[in-house]
XYZ file of C-alpha atoms in Angstrom:
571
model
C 15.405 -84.792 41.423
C 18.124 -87.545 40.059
C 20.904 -87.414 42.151
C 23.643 -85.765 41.439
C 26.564 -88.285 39.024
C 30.243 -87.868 39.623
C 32.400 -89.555 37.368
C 37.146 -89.339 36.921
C 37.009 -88.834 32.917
C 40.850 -89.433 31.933
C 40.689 -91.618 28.796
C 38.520 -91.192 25.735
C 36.337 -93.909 25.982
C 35.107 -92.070 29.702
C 34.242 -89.034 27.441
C 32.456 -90.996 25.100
C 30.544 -92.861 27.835
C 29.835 -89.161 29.405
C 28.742 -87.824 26.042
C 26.470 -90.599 25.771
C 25.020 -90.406 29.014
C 24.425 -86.790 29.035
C 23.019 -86.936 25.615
C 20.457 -89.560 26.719
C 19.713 -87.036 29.565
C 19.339 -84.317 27.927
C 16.945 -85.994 25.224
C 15.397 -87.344 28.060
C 14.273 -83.985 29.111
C 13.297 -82.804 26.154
C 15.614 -80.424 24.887
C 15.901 -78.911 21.644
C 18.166 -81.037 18.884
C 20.135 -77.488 18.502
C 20.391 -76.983 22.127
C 21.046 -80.020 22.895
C 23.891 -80.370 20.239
C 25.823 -76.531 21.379
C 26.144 -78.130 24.816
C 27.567 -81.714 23.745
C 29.643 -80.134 21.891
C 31.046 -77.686 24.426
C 30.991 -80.591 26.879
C 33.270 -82.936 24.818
C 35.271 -80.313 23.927
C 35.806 -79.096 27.555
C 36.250 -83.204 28.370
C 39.182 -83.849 25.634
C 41.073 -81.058 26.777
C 41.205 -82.354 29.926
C 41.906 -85.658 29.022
C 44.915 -84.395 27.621
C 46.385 -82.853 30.481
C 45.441 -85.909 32.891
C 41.833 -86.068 32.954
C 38.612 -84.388 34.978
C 36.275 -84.801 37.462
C 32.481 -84.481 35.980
C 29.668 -83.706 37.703
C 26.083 -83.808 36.289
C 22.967 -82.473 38.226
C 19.622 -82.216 37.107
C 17.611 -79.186 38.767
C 14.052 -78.631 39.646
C 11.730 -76.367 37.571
C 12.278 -73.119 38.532
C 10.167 -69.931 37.647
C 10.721 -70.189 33.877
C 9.335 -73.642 34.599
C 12.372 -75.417 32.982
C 14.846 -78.211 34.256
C 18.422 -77.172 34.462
C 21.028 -79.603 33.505
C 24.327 -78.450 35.180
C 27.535 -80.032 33.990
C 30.596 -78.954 36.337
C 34.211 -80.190 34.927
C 36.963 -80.243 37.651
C 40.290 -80.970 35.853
C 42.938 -83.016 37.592
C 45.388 -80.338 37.771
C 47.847 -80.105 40.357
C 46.898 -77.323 42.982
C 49.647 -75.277 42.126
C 48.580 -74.650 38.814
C 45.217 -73.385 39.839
C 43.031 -75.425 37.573
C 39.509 -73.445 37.203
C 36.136 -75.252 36.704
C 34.263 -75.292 33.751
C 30.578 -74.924 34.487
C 27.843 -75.005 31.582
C 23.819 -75.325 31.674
C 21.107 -76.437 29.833
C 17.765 -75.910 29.994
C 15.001 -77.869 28.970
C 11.092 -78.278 29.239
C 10.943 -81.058 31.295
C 9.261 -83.571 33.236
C 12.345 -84.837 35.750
C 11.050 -88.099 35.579
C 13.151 -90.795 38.473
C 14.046 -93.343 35.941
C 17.996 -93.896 35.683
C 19.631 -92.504 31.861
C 21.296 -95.168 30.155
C 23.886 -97.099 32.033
C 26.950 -96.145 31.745
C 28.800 -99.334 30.183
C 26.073 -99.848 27.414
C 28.002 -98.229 24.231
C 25.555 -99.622 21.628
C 24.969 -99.416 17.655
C 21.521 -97.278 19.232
C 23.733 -94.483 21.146
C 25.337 -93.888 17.619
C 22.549 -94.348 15.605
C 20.904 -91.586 17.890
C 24.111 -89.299 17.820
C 23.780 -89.910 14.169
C 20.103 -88.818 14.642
C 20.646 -85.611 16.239
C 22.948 -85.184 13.797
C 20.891 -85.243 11.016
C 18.383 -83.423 12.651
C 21.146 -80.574 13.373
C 21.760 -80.732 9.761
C 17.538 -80.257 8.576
C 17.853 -77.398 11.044
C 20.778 -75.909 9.472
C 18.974 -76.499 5.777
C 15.738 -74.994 7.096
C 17.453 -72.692 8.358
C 19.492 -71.857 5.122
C 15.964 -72.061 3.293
C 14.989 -69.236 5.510
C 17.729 -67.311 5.029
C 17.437 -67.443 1.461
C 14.287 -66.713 1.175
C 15.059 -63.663 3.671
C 17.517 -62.814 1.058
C 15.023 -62.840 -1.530
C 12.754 -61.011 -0.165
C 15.356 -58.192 1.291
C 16.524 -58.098 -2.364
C 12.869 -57.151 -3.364
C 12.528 -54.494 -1.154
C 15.906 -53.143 -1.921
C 14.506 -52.780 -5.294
C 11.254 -51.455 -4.333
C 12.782 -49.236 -2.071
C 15.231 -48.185 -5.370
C 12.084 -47.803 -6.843
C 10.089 -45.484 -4.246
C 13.538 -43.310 -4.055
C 13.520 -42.596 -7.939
C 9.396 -42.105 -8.107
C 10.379 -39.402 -4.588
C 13.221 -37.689 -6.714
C 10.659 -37.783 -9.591
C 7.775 -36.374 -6.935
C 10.426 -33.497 -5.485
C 11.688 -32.726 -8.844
C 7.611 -31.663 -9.967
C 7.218 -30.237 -6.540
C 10.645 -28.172 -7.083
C 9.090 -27.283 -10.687
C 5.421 -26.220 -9.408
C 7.414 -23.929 -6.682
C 9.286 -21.982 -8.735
C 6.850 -21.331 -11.389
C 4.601 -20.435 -7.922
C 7.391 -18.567 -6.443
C 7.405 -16.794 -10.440
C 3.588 -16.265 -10.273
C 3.795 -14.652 -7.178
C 6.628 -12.443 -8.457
C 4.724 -11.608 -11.408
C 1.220 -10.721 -9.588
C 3.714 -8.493 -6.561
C 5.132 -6.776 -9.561
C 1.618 -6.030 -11.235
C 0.066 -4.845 -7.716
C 3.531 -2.458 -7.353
C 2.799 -1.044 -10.673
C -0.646 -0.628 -10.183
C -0.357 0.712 -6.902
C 1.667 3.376 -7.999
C -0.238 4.015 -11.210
C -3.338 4.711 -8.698
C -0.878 7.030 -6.420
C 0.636 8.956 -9.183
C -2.820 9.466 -11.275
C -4.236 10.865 -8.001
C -1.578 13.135 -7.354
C -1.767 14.840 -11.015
C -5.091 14.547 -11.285
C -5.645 16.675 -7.679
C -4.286 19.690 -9.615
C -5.425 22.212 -11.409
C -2.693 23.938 -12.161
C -0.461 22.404 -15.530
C 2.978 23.771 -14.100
C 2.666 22.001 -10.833
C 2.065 18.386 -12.954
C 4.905 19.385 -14.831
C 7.392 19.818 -11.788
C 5.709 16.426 -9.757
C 6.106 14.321 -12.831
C 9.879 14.073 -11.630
C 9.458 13.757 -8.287
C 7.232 10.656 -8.695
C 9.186 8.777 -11.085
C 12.627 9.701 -10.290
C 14.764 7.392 -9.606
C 12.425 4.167 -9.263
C 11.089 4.357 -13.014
C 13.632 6.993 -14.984
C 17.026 8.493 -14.411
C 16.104 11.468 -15.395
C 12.452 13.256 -16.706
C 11.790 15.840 -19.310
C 8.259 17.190 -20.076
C 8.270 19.203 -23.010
C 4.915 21.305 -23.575
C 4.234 22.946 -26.830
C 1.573 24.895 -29.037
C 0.543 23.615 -32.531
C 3.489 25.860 -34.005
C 5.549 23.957 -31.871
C 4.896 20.058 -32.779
C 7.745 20.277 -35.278
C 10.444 22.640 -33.754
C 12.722 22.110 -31.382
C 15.675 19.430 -33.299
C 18.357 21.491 -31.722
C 16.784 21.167 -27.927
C 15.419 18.089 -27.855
C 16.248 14.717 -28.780
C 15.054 13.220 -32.334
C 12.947 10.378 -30.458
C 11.439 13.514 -29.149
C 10.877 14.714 -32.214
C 9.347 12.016 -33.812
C 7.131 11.255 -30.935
C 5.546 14.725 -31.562
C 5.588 14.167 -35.562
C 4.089 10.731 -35.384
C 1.838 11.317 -32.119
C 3.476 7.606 -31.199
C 5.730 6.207 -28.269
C 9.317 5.988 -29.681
C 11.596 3.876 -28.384
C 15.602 4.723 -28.958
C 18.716 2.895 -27.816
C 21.998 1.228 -28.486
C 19.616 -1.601 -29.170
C 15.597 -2.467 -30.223
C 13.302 -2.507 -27.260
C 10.440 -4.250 -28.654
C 8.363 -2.559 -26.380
C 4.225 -3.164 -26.520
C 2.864 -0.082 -27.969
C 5.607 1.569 -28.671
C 7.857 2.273 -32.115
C 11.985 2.141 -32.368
C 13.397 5.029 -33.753
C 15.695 4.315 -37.194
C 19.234 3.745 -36.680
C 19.695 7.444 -38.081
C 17.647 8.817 -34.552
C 19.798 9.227 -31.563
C 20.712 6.577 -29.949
C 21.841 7.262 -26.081
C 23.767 5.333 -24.368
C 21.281 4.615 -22.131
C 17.190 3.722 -23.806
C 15.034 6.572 -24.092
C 11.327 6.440 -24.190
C 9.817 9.313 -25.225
C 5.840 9.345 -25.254
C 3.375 12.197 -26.474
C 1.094 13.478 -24.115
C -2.260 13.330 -26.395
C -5.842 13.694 -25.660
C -8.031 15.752 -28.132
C -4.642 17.248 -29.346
C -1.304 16.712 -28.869
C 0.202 18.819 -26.139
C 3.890 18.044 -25.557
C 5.964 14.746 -25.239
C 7.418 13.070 -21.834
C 10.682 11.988 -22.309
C 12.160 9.192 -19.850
C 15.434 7.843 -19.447
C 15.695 4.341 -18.235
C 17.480 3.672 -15.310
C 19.875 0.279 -16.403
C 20.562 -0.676 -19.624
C 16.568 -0.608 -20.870
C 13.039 -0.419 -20.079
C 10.547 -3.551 -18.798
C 7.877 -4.292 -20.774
C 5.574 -3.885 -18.327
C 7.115 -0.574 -16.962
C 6.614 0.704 -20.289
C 2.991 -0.594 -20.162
C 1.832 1.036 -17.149
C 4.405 4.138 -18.641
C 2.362 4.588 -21.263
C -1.400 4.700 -19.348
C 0.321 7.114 -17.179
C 1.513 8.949 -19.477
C -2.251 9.040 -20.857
C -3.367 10.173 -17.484
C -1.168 12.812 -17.201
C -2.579 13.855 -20.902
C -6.061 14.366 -19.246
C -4.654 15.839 -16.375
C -2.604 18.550 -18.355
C -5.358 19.005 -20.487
C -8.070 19.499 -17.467
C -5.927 22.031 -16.289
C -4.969 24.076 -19.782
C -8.595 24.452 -20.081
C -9.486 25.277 -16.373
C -6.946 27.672 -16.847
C -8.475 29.418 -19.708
C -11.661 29.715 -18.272
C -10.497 31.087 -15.265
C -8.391 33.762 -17.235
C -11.519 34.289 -19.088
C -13.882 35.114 -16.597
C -11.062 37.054 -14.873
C -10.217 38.958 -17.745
C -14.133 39.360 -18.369
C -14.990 40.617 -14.495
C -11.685 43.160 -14.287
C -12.952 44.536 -17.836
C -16.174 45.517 -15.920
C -15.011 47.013 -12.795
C -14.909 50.568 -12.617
C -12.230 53.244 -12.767
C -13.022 54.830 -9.106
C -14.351 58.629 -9.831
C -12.655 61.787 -7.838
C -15.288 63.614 -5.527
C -14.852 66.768 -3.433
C -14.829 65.597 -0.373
C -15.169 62.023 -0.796
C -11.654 59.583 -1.238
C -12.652 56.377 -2.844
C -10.156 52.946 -2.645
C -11.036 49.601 -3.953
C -9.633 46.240 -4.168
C -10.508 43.294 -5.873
C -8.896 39.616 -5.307
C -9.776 36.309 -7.502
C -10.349 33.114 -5.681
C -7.076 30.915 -5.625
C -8.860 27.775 -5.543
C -11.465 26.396 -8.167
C -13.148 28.290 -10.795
C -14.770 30.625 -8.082
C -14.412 33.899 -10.597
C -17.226 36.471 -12.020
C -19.716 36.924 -9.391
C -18.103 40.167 -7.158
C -18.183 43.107 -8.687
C -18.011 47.205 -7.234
C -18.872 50.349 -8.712
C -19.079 54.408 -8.257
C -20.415 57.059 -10.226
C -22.400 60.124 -9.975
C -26.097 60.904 -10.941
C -27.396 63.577 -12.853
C -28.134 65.694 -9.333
C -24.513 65.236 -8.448
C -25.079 62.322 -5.921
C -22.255 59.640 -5.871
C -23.414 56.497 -5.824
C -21.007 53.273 -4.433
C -22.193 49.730 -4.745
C -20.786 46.464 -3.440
C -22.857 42.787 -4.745
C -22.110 39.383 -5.167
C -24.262 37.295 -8.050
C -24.237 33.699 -6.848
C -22.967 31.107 -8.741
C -19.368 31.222 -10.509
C -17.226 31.056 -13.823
C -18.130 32.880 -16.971
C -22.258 33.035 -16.777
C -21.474 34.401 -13.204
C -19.041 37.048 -15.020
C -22.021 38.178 -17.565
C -24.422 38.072 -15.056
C -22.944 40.544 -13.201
C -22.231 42.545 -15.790
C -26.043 42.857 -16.413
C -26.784 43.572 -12.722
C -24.021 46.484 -13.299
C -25.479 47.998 -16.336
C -29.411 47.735 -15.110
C -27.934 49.395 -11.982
C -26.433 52.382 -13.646
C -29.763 52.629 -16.056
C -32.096 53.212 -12.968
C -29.669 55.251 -11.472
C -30.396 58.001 -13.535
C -33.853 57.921 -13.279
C -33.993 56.565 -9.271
C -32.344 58.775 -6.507
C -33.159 56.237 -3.933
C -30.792 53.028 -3.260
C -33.862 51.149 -1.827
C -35.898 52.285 -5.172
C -33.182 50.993 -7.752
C -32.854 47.735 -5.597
C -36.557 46.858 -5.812
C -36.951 47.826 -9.903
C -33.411 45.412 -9.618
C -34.977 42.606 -7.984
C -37.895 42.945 -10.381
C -36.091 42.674 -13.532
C -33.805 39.782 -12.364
C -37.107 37.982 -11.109
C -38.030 38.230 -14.848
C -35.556 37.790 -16.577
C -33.407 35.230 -15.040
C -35.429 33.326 -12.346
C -32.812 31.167 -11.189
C -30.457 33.272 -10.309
C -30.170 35.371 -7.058
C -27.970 38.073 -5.764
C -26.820 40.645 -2.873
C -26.259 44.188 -3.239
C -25.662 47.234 -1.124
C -26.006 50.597 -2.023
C -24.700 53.730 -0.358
C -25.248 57.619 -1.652
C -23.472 60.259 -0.666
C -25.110 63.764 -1.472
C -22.574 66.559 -2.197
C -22.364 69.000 1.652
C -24.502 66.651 3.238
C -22.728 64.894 6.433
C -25.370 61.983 6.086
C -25.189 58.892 3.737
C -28.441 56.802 2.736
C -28.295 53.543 1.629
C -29.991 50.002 1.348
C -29.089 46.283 1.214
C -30.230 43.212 -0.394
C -29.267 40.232 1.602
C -25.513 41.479 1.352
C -23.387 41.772 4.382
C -23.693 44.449 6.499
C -21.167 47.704 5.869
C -18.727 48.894 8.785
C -18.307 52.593 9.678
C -15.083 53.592 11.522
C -15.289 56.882 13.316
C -12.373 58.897 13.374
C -11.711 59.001 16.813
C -11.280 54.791 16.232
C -15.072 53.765 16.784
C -16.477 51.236 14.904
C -19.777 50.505 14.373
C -22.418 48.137 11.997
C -24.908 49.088 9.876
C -26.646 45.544 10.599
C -30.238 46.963 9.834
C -32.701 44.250 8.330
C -31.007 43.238 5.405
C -33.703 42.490 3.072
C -34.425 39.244 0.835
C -31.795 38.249 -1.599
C -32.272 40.052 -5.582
C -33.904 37.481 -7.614
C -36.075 35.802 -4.547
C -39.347 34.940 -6.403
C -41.729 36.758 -4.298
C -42.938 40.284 -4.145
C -40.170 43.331 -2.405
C -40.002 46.513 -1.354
C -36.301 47.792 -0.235
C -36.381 50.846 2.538
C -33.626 53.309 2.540
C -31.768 53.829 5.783
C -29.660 56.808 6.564
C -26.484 57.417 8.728
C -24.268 59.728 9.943
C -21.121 60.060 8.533
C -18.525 62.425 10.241
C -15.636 64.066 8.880
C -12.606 61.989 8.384
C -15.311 58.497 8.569
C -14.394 55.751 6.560
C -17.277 53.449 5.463
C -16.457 49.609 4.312
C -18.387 48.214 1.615
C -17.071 44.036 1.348
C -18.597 40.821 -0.347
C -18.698 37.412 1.773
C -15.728 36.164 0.491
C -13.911 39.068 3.173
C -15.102 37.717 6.427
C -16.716 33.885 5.413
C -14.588 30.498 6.135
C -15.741 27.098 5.947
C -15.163 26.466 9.394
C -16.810 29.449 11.107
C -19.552 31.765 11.022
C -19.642 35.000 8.739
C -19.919 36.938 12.264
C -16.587 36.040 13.248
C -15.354 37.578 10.148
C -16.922 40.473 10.182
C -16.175 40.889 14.264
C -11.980 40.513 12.988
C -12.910 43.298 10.405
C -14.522 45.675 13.199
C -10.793 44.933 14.800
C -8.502 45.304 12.127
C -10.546 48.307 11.139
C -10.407 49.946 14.827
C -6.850 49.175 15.396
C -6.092 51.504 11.765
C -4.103 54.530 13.464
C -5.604 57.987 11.686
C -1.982 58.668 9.937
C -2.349 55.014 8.361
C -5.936 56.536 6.990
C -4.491 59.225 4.854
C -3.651 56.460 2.264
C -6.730 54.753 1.439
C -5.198 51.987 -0.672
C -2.489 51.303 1.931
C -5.655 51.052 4.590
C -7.045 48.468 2.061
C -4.272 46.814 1.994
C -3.845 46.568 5.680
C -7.866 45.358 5.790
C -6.972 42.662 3.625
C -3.761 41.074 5.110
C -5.155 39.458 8.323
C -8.307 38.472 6.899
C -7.247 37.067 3.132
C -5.296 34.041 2.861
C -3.246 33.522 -0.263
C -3.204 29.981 0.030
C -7.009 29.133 1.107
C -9.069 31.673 -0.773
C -12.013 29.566 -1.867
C -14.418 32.829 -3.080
C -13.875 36.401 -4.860
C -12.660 38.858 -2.553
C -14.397 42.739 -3.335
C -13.272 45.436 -1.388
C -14.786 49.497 -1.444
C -13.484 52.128 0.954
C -15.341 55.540 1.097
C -13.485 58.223 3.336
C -15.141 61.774 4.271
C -12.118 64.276 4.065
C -11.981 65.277 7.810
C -12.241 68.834 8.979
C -9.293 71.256 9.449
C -7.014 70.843 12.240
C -9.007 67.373 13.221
């Protein structure tokens, strides 16, 4: 390490010689032209202020390498303050790579051409620093200007990108709008068709029509129905759109203003025009069977509304007309099966009641049918049968049965002997169909009744001290079984005051039990009859019926045949 070198600075020339020396040191030791000029600079500075308040003490001392592996040079500058003032040293370092090397700097007195001509040096090499470093800059400059511009650039083309991602999610978001509106309007075209399509009955579609498109779809609802006659009445009821709808047998569209709706006409200026739209669309299928009038619920109608409007509208066509027609079938058959039941005959002896109840549900009319009459010896005869199948060729049917029946009646005393020549004739003449049948004859003064089934339920007998018992002797085959038949007559005693129940299956069968369950509940209903309620037979049948016939659930025809001995005196 070179010692440590103390020298009084306190005229100008001393700081030059210091600058000097510490320059040659410091170049010496290999420090930087830039480093090297900061702490000259600081030094000289530090020195001339000094000097001009009575000089300094400067010390210079030249460090060994320590970790960073670089020689400190450490300049210390005492001024020559007086003590009072409390002169503080100035202490500065620099570092530099080195080697300390034990060769003496430049003497102190030698001020030479060389020590300016290398100040001049480091100098100018300060200055190519500061140019290269000015070169740099600019070209810094430069090439931050680029990327400002590129970065101007990749901004716009980003606005550009989010601007046609902002466009592609709305007309999404629009799409999506579009296809939730189409599934709403299908789903409820599915829901509605189902619910007016589930009935058969043309004034229950009528009053649902409101219920399922009030108030989503229409303010308010009008269906109006008409016959042929009808198609061009009604301008004092109903509005002219109305009208014209049925006239034209095309959606018409009237408003304060055009709706240009698909499918769909606008009314003249001269047809009503409400102050809300009206859509008014005929109900057409084969014919023309009324006109459903809606009125829109803002100030008019969506096109697609109107669309899926108009297909219900169709639906509801089919539905209506499904129904019309069920309906007249029904009434048909109905009409047709009443027209062949029998006025009950008056018998000494003998009270007759009858009942006879049309299935509520389907086209389940025409195959029950009961009758009573006498034969040429005086015998009454009553019957109770069923013809399977339904509808009108059920109706005619059994209306065949009932004739054949009363033709071998008057040649056939025996029930089992008019069953079999029965059987026989439907075997041959209609091979497909089948029936049940029961027969019971009642001879005038005899206390006994004979009689004989076909595969029909078996008849109760209620006592008149309350006892009820079933005649559930071997039924026999079906009528109409293809195979060969011989019916046997059974006979029973009937006492005074007895009252024998003759019933089809529709009585006592359900869906979800057995047919012995219902007739167990008739044994019941029949034994739990007080005597006074017997006296009136049709009350009795009505008091049969109520706790086994449900209004609401009747799926078959319902025949009912009560035969009452008139009891003995004083019994």
């Amino acid at each position: 390490m070179i010692p440590p070198d103390v020298r009084k600075i306190t005229t100008a020339a001393e700081t030059a010689h210091a600058r000097i020396f510490v320059a040659h040191l410091a170049a010496s030791l290999g420090a930087s032209e830039i480093e090297r000029a900061r702490f000259l600079t600081a030094l000289t500075a530090q020195l001339r202020k000094c000097v001009g308040q009575g000089g300094a003490e400067l010390t210079l001392t030249v460090r060994q390498p320590g970790p960073d592996r670089c020689v400190r040079v450490e300049a210390v500058v005492r001024p020559n303050a007086p003590a009072s003032e409390h002169a503080s040293l100035w202490h500065h370092a620099l570092s530099c790579p080195g080697p300390v090397t034990q060769d003496p700097p430049l003497p102190d007195d030698v001020v030479s051409a060389e020590a300016l001509l290398a100040a001049d040096e480091e100098t100018a090499a300060v200055l190519r620093r500061l140019d290269e470093s000015e070169n740099l800059l600019r070209l810094h400059r430069e090439e931050l200007h680029q990327t400002n511009q590129g970065v101007l650039a990749l901004h716009a083309e980003l606005d550009a990108a989010a601007l046609t991602q902002r466009e592609l999610l709305d007309a999404e978001r629009a799409a999506r709008g579009e296809a939730e509106k189409a599934r709403r309007l299908l789903t409820f075209l599915a829901n509605a068709s189902a619910v007016v399509t589930a009935s058969l009955d043309h004034e229950d579609i009528v009053r649902r029509l409101p219920e399922l498109l009030m108030p989503e779809y229409a303010s308010h609802v009008d269906v109006w129905l008409f016959d042929e006659d009808e198609r061009t009445a009604g301008n004092g009821v109903h509005s002219a759109a109305a009208v014209a709808a049925a006239r034209t047998d095309r959606p018409q569209h009237a408003g304060p203003h055009p709706g240009g709706l698909p499918g769909t006409d606008d009314c003249p200026p001269s047809a009503l025009s409400p102050h809300r739209p009206l859509l008014c669309i005929p109900l057409a299928v084969r014919r023309t069977l009324g006109v459903l009038s809606l009125t829109a619920t803002g100030d008019r109608f969506d096109a697609d509304t109107s669309v899926m409007l108009l297909e219900l509208a169709r639906r509801v066509a089919i539905a209506l007309d499904n129904a019309l027609r069920y309906e007249q079938h029904r009434d048909t058959a109905e009409e047709l099966q009443r027209a062949q039941l029998t006025d009950l005959p008056a018998a000494d002896g003998l009270h007759l009641a009858a009942r006879y109840l049309p299935a509520t549900r389907g086209l389940n009319i025409g195959g029950d049918w009961y009758d009573a009459f006498f034969q040429p010896d005086g015998s009454l005869l009553t019957v109770i049968g069923d013809v399977t199948g339904h509808g009108l060729r059920a109706a005619v049917i059994m209306g065949q049965l009932r004739t054949a029946l009363r033709a071998y009646a008057v040649e056939e005393t025996s029930p089992a002997r008019i069953l079999t020549r029965l059987h026989r004739m439907l075997c041959h003449q209609q091979p497909n169909l089948y029936a049940t049948a029961m027969i019971a004859r009642f001879r005038p003064g005899d206390p006994r009744a004979t009689w004989a089934v076909a595969g029909h339920p078996p008849a109760v007998v209620r006592a008149p001290g309350g006892a009820v018992r079933v005649l559930d002797e071997k039924p026999g085959v079906m009528l109409g079984v293809p195979i060969p038949f011989e019916y046997a007559d059974h006979t029973t005693e009937i006492e005074p005051g007895s009252t024998l129940v003759l019933y089809t299956d529709g009585l006592v069968e359900r869906r979800t039990e057995g047919i012995d369950v219902g007739i167990g509940l008739l044994a019941q209903t029949l034994a739990a009859l007080h005597e006074p309620d017997l006296e009136n037979l049709d009350a009795c049948a009505d008091s049969l019926l109520k706790p086994l016939v449900h209004e609401s659930e009747r799926d078959d025809d319902v025949c009912l045949l009560l035969c009452r001995t008139t009891p003995l005196p004083n019994s």
